[in-house]
Short mmCIF file of C-alpha atoms in Angstrom, two decimals:
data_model
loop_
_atom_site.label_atom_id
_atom_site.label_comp_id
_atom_site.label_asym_id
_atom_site.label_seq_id
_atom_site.Cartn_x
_atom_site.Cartn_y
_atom_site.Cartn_z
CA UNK H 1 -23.22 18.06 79.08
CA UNK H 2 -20.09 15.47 79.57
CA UNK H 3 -21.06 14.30 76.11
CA UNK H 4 -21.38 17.33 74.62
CA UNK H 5 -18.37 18.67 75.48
CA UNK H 6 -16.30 15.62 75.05
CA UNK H 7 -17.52 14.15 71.93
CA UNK H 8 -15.87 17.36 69.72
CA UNK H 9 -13.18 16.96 71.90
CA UNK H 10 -12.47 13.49 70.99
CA UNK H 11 -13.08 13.99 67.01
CA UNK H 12 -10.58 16.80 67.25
CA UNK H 13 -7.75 14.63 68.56
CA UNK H 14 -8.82 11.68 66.59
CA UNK H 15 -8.26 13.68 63.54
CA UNK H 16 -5.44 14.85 64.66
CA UNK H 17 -3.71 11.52 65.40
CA UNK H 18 -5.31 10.29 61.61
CA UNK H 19 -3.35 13.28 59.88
CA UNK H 20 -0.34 11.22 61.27
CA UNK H 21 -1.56 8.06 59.89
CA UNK H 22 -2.31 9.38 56.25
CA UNK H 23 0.98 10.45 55.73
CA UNK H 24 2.62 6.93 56.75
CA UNK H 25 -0.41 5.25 54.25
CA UNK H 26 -0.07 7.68 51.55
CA UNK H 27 3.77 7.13 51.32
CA UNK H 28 3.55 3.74 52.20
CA UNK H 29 2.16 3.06 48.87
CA UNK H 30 5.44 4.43 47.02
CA UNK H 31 7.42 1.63 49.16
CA UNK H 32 9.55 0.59 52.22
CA UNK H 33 12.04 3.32 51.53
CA UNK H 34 9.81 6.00 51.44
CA UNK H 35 7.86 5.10 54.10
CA UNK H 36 11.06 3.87 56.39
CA UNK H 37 12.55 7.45 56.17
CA UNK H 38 9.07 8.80 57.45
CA UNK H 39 8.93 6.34 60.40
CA UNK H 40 12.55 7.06 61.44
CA UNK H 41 11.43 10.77 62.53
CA UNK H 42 8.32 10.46 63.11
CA UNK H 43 9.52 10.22 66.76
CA UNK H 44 11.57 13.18 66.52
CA UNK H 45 8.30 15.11 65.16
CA UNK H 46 6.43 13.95 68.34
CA UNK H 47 9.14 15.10 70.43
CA UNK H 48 8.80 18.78 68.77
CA UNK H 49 4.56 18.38 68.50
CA UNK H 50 4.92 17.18 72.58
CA UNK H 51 6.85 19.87 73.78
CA UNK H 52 4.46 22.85 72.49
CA UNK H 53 1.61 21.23 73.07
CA UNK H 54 2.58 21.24 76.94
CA UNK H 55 2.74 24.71 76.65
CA UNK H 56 -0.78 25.18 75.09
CA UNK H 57 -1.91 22.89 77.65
CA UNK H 58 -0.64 25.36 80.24
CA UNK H 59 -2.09 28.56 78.48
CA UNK H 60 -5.44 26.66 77.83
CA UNK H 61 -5.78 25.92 81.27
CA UNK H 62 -5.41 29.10 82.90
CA UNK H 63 -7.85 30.70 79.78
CA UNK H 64 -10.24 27.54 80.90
CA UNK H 65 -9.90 29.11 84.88
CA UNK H 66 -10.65 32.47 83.88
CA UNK H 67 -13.38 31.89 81.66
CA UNK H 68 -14.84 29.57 84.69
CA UNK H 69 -14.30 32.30 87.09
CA UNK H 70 -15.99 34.76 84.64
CA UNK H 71 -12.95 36.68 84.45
CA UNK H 72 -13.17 37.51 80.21
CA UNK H 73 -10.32 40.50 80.92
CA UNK H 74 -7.80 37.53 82.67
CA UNK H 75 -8.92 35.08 79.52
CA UNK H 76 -7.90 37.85 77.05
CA UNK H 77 -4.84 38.07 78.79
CA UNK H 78 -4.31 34.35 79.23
CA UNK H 79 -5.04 33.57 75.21
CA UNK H 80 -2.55 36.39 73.73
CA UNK H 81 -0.21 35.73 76.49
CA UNK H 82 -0.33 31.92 75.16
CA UNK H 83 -0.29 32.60 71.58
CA UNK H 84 2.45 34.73 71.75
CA UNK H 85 4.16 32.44 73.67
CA UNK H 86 3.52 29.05 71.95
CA UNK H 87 4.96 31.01 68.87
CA UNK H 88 7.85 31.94 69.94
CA UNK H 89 8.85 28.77 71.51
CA UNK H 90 7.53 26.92 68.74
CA UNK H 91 9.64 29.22 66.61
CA UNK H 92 12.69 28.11 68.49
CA UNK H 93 11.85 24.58 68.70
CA UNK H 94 11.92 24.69 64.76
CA UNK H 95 15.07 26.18 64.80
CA UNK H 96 16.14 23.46 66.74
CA UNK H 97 15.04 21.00 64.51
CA UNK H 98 16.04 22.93 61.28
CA UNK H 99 19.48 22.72 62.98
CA UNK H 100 19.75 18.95 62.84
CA UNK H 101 17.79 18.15 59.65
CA UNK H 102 20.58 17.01 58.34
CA UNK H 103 22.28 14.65 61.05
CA UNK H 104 19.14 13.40 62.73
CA UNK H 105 18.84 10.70 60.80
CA UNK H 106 22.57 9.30 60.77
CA UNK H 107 21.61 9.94 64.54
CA UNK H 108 18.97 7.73 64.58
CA UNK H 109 20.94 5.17 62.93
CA UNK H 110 19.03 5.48 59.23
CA UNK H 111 21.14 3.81 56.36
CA UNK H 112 21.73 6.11 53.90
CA UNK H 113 19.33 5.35 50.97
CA UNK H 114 16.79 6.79 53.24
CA UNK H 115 18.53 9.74 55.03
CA UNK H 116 17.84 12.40 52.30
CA UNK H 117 13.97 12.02 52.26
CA UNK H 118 13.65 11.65 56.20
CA UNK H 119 15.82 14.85 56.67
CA UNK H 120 13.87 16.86 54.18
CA UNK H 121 10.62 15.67 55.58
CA UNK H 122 12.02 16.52 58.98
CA UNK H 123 13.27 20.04 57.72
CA UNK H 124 9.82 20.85 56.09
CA UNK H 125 7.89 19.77 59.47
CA UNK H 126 10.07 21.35 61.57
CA UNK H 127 9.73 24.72 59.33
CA UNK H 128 5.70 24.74 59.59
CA UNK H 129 5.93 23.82 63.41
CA UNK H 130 5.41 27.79 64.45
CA UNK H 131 2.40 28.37 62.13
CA UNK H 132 1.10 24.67 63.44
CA UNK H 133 1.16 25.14 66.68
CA UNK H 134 -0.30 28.54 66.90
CA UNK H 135 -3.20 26.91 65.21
CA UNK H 136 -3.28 24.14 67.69
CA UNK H 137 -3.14 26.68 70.87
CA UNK H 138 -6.13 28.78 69.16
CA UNK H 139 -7.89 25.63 69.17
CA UNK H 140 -7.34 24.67 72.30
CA UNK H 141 -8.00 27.98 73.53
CA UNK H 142 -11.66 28.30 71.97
CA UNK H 143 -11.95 25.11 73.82
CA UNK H 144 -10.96 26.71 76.68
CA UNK H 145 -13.81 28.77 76.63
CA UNK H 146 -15.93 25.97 75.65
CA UNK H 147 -16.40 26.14 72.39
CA UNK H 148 -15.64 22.53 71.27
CA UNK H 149 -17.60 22.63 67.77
CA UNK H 150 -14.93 25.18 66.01
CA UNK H 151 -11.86 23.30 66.73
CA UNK H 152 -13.46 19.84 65.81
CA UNK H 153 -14.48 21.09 62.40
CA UNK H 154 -11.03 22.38 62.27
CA UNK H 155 -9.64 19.77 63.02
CA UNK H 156 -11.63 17.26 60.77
CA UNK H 157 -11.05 19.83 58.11
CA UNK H 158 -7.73 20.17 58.54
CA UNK H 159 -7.81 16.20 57.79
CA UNK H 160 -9.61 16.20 54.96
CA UNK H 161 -7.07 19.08 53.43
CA UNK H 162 -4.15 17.14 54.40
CA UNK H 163 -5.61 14.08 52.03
CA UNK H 164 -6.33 17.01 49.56
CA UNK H 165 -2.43 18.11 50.01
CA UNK H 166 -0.90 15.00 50.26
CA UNK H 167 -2.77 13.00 47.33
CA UNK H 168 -1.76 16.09 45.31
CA UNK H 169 1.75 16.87 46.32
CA UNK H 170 2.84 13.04 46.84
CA UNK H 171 1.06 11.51 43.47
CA UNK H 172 0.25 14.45 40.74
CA UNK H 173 3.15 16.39 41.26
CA UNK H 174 5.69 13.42 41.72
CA UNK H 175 7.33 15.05 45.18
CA UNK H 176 6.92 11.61 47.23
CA UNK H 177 8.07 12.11 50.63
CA UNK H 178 8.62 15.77 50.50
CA UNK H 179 5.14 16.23 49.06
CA UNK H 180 3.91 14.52 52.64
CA UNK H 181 5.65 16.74 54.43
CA UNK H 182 4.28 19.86 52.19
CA UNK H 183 1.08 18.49 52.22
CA UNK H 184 0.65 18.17 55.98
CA UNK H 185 2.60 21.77 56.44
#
């Protein structure tokens, strides 16, 4: 049963992680500059994925309670109370970071032959962040209530599209940088 459970589980966050990874490979191969202005806010992107996943974490676990407890109405309650929630705080989080787009990567000390790309990829992943993480927090909340096949094929697919996105945005349509950031989005 441990297995069972934790073996979508695990391919759902590995995925998840990789999506990360592509981005910095795929860019990687247009050069250092490109990929630099990735890897200075790629930190700042964890910050903003961090912070609403704690709050699916919270929601999931109380859905996770009631669904133990056989309490379905509490669960209901639980997963719109949590996806209304992770919106709207995602939704400000992004406004947060479409705020400081521009500055954040003076801030983080990027020279500036690489300050345009990192704050449009920024901008862009900070734009999707509401739609993102209410995808995330349905996820977790199927999870929740233990189903863990859904979200790992969601997950995986969602990794598979992002190569899809990415090969297409970043290398036939020219956009480089910005094309990783649409492509992930």
């Amino acid at each position: 049963l441990t297995l069972a459970l934790a073996i979508p589980a695990i391919l759902a966050q590995l995925s998840s992680v990789l999506m990360q990874y592509i981005d910095s490979a795929m860019v990687g191969r247009l050069g250092a500059n490109p990929a630099a202005s990735i890897g200075l806010v790629s930190t700042s992107t964890w910050i903003l994925t961090g912070f609403s996943m704690a709050v699916i974490t919270g929601f999931s676990v109380q859905t996770a309670h009631a669904c133990g407890a056989g309490d379905f109405r509490r669960a209901r309650t639980a997963l719109r109370q949590g996806l209304f929630s992770v919106f709207v705080f995602s939704l400000l989080l992004s406004l947060v970071g479409l705020s400081i787009s521009g500055p954040l990567p003076r801030w983080l000390g990027g020279t500036e032959i690489i300050r345009d790309e990192a704050s449009a990829y920024f901008r862009i992943y900070a734009a999707f962040l509401p739609v993102g993480m209410t995808g995330f927090a349905a996820s977790a909340m199927l999870q929740a209530s233990g189903n863990m096949n859904v979200p790992s094929i969601t997950y995986i697919s969602m990794c598979a599209l992002d190569v899809v996105f990415n090969y297409l945005f970043i290398y036939r349509l020219g956009m480089g940088v910005v094309g990783a950031a649409w492509g992930t989005g």
